[in-house]
Coordinates of C-alpha atoms and ligand atoms in Angstrom, one line a residue:
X91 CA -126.9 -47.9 81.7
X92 CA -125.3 -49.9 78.5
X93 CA -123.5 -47.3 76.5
X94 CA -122.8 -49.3 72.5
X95 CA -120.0 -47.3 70.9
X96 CA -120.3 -47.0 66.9
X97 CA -118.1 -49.7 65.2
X98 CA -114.6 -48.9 64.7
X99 CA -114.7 -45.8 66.8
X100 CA -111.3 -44.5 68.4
X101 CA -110.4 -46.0 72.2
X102 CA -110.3 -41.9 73.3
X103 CA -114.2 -42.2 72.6
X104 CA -114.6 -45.1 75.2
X105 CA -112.5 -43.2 77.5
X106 CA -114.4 -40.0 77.2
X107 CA -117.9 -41.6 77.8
X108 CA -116.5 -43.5 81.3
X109 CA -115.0 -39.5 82.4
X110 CA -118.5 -38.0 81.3
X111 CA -120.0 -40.9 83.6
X112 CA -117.7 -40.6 86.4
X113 CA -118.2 -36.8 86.0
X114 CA -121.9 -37.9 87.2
X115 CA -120.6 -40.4 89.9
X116 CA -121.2 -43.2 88.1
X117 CA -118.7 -46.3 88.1
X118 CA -118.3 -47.8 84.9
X119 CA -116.4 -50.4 82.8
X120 CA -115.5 -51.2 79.2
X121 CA -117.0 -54.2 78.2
X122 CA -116.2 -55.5 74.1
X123 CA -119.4 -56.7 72.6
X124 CA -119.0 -58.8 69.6
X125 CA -118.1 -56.3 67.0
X126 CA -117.7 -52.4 68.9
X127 CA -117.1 -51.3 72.5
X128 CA -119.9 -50.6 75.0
X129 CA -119.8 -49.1 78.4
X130 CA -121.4 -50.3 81.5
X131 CA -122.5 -47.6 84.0
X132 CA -124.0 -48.9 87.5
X133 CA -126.9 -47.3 88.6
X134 CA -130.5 -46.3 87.3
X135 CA -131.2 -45.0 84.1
X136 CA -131.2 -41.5 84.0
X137 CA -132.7 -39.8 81.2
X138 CA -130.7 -36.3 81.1
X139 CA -127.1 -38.4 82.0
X140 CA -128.1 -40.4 78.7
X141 CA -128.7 -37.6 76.5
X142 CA -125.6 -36.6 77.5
X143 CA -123.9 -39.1 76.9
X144 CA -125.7 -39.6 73.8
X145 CA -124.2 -36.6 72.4
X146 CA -120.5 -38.0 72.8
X147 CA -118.7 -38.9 69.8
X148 CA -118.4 -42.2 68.6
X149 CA -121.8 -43.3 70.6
X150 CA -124.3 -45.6 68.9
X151 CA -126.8 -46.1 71.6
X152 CA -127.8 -45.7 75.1
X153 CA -130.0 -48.3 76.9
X154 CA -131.2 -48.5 79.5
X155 CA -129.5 -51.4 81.3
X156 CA -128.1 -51.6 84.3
X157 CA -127.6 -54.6 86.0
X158 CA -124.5 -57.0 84.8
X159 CA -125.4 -59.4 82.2
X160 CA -122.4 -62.0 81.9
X161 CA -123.9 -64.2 79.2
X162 CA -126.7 -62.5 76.9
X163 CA -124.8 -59.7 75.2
X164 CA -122.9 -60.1 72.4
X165 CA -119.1 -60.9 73.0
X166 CA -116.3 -59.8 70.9
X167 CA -115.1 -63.2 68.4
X168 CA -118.4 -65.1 69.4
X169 CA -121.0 -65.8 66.9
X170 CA -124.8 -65.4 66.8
X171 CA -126.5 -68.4 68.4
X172 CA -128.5 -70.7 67.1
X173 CA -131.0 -72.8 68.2
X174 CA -131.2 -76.1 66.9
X175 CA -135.0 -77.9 66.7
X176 CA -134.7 -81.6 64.9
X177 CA -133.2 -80.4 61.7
X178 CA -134.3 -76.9 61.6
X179 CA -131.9 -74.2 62.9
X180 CA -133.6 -70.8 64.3
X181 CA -130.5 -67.6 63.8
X182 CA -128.5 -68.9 61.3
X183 CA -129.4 -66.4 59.0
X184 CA -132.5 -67.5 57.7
X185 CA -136.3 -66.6 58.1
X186 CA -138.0 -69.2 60.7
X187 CA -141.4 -69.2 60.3
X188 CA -143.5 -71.2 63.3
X189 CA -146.8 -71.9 62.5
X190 CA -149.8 -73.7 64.0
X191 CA -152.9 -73.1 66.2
X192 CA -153.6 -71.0 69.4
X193 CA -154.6 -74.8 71.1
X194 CA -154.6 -78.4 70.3
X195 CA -158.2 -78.9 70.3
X196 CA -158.5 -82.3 68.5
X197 CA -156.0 -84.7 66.6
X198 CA -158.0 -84.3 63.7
X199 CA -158.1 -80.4 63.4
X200 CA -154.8 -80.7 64.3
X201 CA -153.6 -82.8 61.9
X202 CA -155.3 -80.3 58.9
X203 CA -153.7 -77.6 59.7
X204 CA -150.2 -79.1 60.8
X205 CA -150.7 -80.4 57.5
X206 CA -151.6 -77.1 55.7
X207 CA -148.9 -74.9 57.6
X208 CA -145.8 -77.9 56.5
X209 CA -147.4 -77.8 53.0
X210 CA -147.2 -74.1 53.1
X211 CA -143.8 -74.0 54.0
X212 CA -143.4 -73.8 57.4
X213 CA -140.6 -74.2 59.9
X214 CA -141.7 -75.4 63.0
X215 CA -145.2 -76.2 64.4
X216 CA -146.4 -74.9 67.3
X217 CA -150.0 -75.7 69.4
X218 CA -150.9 -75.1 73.1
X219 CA -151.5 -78.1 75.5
X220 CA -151.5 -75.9 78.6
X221 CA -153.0 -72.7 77.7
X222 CA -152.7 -69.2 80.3
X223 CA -156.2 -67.6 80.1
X224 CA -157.2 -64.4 81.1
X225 CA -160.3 -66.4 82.3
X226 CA -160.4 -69.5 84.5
X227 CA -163.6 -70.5 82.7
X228 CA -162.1 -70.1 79.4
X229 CA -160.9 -73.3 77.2
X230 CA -157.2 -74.2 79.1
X231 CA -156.4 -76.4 77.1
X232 CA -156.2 -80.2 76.8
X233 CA -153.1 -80.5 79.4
X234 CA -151.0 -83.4 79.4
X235 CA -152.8 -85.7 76.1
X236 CA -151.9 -83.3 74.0
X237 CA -148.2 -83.3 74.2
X238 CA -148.2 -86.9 72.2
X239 CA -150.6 -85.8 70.1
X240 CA -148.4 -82.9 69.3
X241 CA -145.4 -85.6 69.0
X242 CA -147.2 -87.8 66.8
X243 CA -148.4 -85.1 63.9
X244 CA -145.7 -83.1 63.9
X245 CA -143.3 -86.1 63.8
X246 CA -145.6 -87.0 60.5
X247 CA -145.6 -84.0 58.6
X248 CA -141.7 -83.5 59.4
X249 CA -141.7 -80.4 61.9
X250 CA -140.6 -79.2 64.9
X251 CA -143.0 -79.5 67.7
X252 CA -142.9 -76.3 70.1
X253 CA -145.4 -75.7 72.9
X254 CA -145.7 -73.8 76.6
X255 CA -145.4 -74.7 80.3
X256 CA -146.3 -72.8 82.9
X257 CA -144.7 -74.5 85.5
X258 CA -142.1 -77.1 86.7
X259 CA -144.2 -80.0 86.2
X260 CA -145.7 -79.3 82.7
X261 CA -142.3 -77.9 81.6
X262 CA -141.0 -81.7 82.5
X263 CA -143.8 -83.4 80.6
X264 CA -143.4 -80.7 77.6
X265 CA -139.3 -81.9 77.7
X266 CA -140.6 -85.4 76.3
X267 CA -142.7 -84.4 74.1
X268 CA -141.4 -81.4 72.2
X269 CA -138.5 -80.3 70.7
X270 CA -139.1 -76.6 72.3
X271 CA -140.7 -75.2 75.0
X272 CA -142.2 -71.8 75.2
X273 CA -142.3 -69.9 78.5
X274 CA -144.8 -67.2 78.0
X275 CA -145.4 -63.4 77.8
X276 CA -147.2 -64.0 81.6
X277 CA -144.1 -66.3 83.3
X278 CA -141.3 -64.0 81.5
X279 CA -140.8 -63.0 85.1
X280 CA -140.8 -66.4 87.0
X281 CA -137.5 -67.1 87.6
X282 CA -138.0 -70.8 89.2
X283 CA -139.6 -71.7 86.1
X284 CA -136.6 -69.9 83.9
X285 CA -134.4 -71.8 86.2
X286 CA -136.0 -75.3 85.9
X287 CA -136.2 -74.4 81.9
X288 CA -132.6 -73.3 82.2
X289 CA -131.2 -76.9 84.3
X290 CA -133.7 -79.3 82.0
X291 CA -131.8 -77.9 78.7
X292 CA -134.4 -77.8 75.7
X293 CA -134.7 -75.0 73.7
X294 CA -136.7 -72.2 75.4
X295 CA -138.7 -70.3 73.6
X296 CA -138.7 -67.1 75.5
X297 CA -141.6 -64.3 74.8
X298 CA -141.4 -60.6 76.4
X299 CA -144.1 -59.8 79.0
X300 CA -146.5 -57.3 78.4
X301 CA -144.9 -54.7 80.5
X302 CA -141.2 -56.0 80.6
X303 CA -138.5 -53.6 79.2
X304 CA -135.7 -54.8 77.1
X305 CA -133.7 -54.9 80.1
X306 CA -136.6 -57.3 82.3
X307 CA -136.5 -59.8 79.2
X308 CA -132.7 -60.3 78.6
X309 CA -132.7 -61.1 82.2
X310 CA -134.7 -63.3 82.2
X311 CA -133.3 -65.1 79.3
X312 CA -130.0 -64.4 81.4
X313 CA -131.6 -66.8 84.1
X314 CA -131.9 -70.0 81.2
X315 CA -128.2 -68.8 80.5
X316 CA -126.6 -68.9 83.8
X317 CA -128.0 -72.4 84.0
X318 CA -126.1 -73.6 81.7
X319 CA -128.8 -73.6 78.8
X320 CA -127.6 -71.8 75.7
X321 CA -130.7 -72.4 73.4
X322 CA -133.1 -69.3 74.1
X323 CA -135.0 -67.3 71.6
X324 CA -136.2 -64.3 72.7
X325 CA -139.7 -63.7 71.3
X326 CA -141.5 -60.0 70.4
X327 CA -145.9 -60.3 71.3
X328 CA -146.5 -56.8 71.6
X329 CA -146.5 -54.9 74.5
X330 CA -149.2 -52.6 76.7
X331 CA -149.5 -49.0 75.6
X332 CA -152.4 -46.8 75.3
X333 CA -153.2 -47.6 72.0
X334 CA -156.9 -48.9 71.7
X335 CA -157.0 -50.2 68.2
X336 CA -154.8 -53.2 68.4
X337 CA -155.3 -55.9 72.0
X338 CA -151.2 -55.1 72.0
X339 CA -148.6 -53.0 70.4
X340 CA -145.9 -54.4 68.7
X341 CA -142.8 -53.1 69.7
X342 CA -140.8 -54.2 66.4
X343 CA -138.4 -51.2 67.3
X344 CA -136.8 -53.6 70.2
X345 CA -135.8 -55.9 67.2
X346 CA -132.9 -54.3 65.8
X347 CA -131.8 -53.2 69.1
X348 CA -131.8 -56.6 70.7
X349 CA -130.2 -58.0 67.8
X350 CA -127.3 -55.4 68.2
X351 CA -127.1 -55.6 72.0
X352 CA -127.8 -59.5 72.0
X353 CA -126.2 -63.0 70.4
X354 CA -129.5 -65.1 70.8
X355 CA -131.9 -64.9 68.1
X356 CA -135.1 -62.9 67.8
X357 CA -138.7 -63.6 66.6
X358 CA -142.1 -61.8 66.3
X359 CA -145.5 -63.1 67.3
X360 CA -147.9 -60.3 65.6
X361 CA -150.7 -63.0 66.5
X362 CA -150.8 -62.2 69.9
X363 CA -149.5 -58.6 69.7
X364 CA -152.4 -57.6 67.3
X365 CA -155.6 -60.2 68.3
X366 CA -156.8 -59.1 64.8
X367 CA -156.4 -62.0 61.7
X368 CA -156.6 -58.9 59.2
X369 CA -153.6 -57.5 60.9
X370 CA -151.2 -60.2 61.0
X371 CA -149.7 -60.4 57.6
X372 CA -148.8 -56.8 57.6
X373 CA -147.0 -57.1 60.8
X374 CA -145.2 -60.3 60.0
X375 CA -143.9 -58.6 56.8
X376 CA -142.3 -55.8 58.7
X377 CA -141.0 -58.4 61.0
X378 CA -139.0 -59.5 58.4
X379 CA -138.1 -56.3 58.0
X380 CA -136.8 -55.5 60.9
X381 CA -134.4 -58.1 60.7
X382 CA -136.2 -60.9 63.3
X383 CA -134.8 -64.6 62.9
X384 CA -138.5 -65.4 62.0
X385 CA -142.6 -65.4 63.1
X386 CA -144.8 -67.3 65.5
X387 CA -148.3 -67.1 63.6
X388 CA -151.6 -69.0 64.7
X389 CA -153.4 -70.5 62.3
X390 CA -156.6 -72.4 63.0
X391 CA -158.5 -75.0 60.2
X392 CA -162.0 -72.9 61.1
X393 CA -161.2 -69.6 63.1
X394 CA -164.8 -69.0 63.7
X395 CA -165.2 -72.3 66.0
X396 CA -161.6 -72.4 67.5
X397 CA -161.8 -72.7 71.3
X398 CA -159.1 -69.9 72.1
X399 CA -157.7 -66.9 70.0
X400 CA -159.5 -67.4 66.9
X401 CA -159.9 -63.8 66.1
X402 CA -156.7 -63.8 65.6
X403 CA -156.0 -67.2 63.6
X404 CA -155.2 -66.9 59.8
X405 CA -157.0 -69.4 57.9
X406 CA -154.5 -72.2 56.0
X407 CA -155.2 -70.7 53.0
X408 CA -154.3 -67.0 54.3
X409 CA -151.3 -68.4 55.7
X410 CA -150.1 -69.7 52.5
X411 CA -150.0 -66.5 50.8
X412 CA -148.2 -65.0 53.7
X413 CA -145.5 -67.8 53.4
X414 CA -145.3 -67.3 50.4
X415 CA -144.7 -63.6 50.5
X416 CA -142.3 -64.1 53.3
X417 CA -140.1 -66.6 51.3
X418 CA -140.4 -64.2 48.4
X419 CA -139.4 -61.2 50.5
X420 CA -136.8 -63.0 52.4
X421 CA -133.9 -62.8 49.9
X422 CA -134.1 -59.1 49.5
X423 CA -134.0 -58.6 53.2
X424 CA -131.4 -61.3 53.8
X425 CA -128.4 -59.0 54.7
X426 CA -130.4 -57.4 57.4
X427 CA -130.5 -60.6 59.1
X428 CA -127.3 -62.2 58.9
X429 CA -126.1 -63.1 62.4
X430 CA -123.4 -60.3 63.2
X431 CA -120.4 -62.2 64.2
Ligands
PEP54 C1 -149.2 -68.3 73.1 O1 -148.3 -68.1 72.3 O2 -149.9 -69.3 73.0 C2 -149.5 -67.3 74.1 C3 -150.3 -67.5 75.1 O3 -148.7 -66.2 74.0 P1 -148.4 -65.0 75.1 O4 -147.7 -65.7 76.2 O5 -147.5 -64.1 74.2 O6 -149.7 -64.3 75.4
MN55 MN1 -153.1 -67.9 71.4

């Protein structure tokens, strides 16, 4: 259990929280996140020990994590990171907006809509070479030729080139290619391959699995960290509930939250988290609002056709208007965002 005291709140409240969990037999220790106190208590979560410690003065939050974490959480006098692609940075207080389609199905479609998303003002492109389907008969992707073709366009219409692995091998080939690499919602939980991410040092582009908590994903970013690779954002694609209007729900709630309890930046994919086009804009709005470091939307040149995920896919010309609305929005929500030092 991770108990973050309010900021600026006496040392007596600190002390009070570690009798009320020794009280319960629970060991626990001070640790100084980057601006408050927190409390680490060892053992499971348990719901009626957090409510009571809940109730303590000068507590912010209880969460539940339990197992030591020595280089995700935030740290007293150490920044926000931030994740350096070419010349973009991801976290440094601005709104990163990635942008491109499910798949690299061509070099031509490709190159429309790489075209169409840099015109439109986004960050970073982004387009699947090997693709994780639900179905081993569905489109998997074009594999290893796409990575230069991925190189080549993005290098000519001046963004950032990010794209998944799925294992050792393809992270490798996806090292030379690509400036990030994304370990997916279904690998969140394959710690060779966070390992091998973590040792080869590109920026990881880490998404939440669909049933990981907040504690399973900052672990796992934890492994990338402990190998000695600083430059992992974490990544928001909606999670499973019961819900049966939307193919995931987006759990913008764990923004904030992991922005508090976390120095590495934070983005949304409502893409994948809703499966529906019409929803998209809507959700990557209130991304913004929650204070994320930026999107991952897929956009596709003719969504009807696209061989993966084009349900989903804005058209170019809906994701200009939702750039546009997002670079208009982004002033007013600025302070929400600024990396808490
Ligand atoms: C993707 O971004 O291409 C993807 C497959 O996403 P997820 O791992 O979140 O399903
Ligand atoms: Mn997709």
């Amino acid at each position: 259990m991770l108990v973050v005291m309010s900021q600026g709140c006496s040392p007596d409240c600190g002390e009070r929280v570690i009798s009320a969990l020794a009280a319960a037999g629970r060991r626990a220790e001070r640790i100084a996140l980057a601006d408050r106190a927190a409390v680490r208590a060892d053992g499971p979560f348990d719901v009626a020990l957090a409510e009571v410690v809940g109730r303590l003065p000068g507590v912010a939050l209880v969460l539940p994590a339990s197992r030591p974490m020595r280089h995700v959480l935030r740290r007293e006098g150490r920044g926000a990171t931030t994740v350096r692609l070419g010349r973009h940075t991801i976290g440094d207080g601005g709104f990163t907006i990635v942008a491109g389609p499910c798949a690299v199905e061509d070099e031509a479609g490709l190159e429309r809509v790489a075209r169409a998303v840099a015109e439109a003002g986004a960050d970073v492109l982004r387009g699947g070479a090997f693709k994780p389907r639900a179905s081993p008969y569905d489109f998997q992707g074009l594999g290893r030729p796409a990575l230069p073709l991925l190189a080549r366009v993005g290098a000519a219409v001046g963004l950032p080139v990010v794209t998944e692995a799925l294992d050792a091998a393809s992270l490798d080939e996806v090292s030379r290619h690509a400036h990030m690499v994304q370990i997916g919602a279904r690998n969140m939980d394959n710690s060779a391959l966070l390992k091998h991410a973590g040792r080869a040092g590109i920026p990881v582009l880490l998404k939440r699995g669909m049933a990981a908590t907040l504690e399973d994903l900052l672990l796992a970013a934890e492994y990338v960290l402990e190998e000695g690779n600083p430059h992992v954002v974490l990544c928001e694609r909606g999670i499973r509930t019961f819900s049966d209007h939307s193919r995931y729900t987006l759990d913008l709630g764990i923004v904030p939250v992991l922005k508090r309890v976390s120095h590495l930046p934070v983005i949304v994919d409502p893409s994948h988290a809703s499966g529906a086009r019409e929803v998209v804009p809507a959700l990557a709005r209130a991304a913004l609002a929650a204070g994320a470091d930026g999107v991952m939307v897929e956009v596709h040149p003719d969504p009807l056709h696209a061989l993966s995920d084009g349900r989903q896919s804005l058209t170019p010309e809906e994701f200009r208007v939702l750039a546009s609305d997002l670079r208009a929005l982004e002033p007013l929500l600025a302070r929400h965002r600024e990396p808490v030092t």
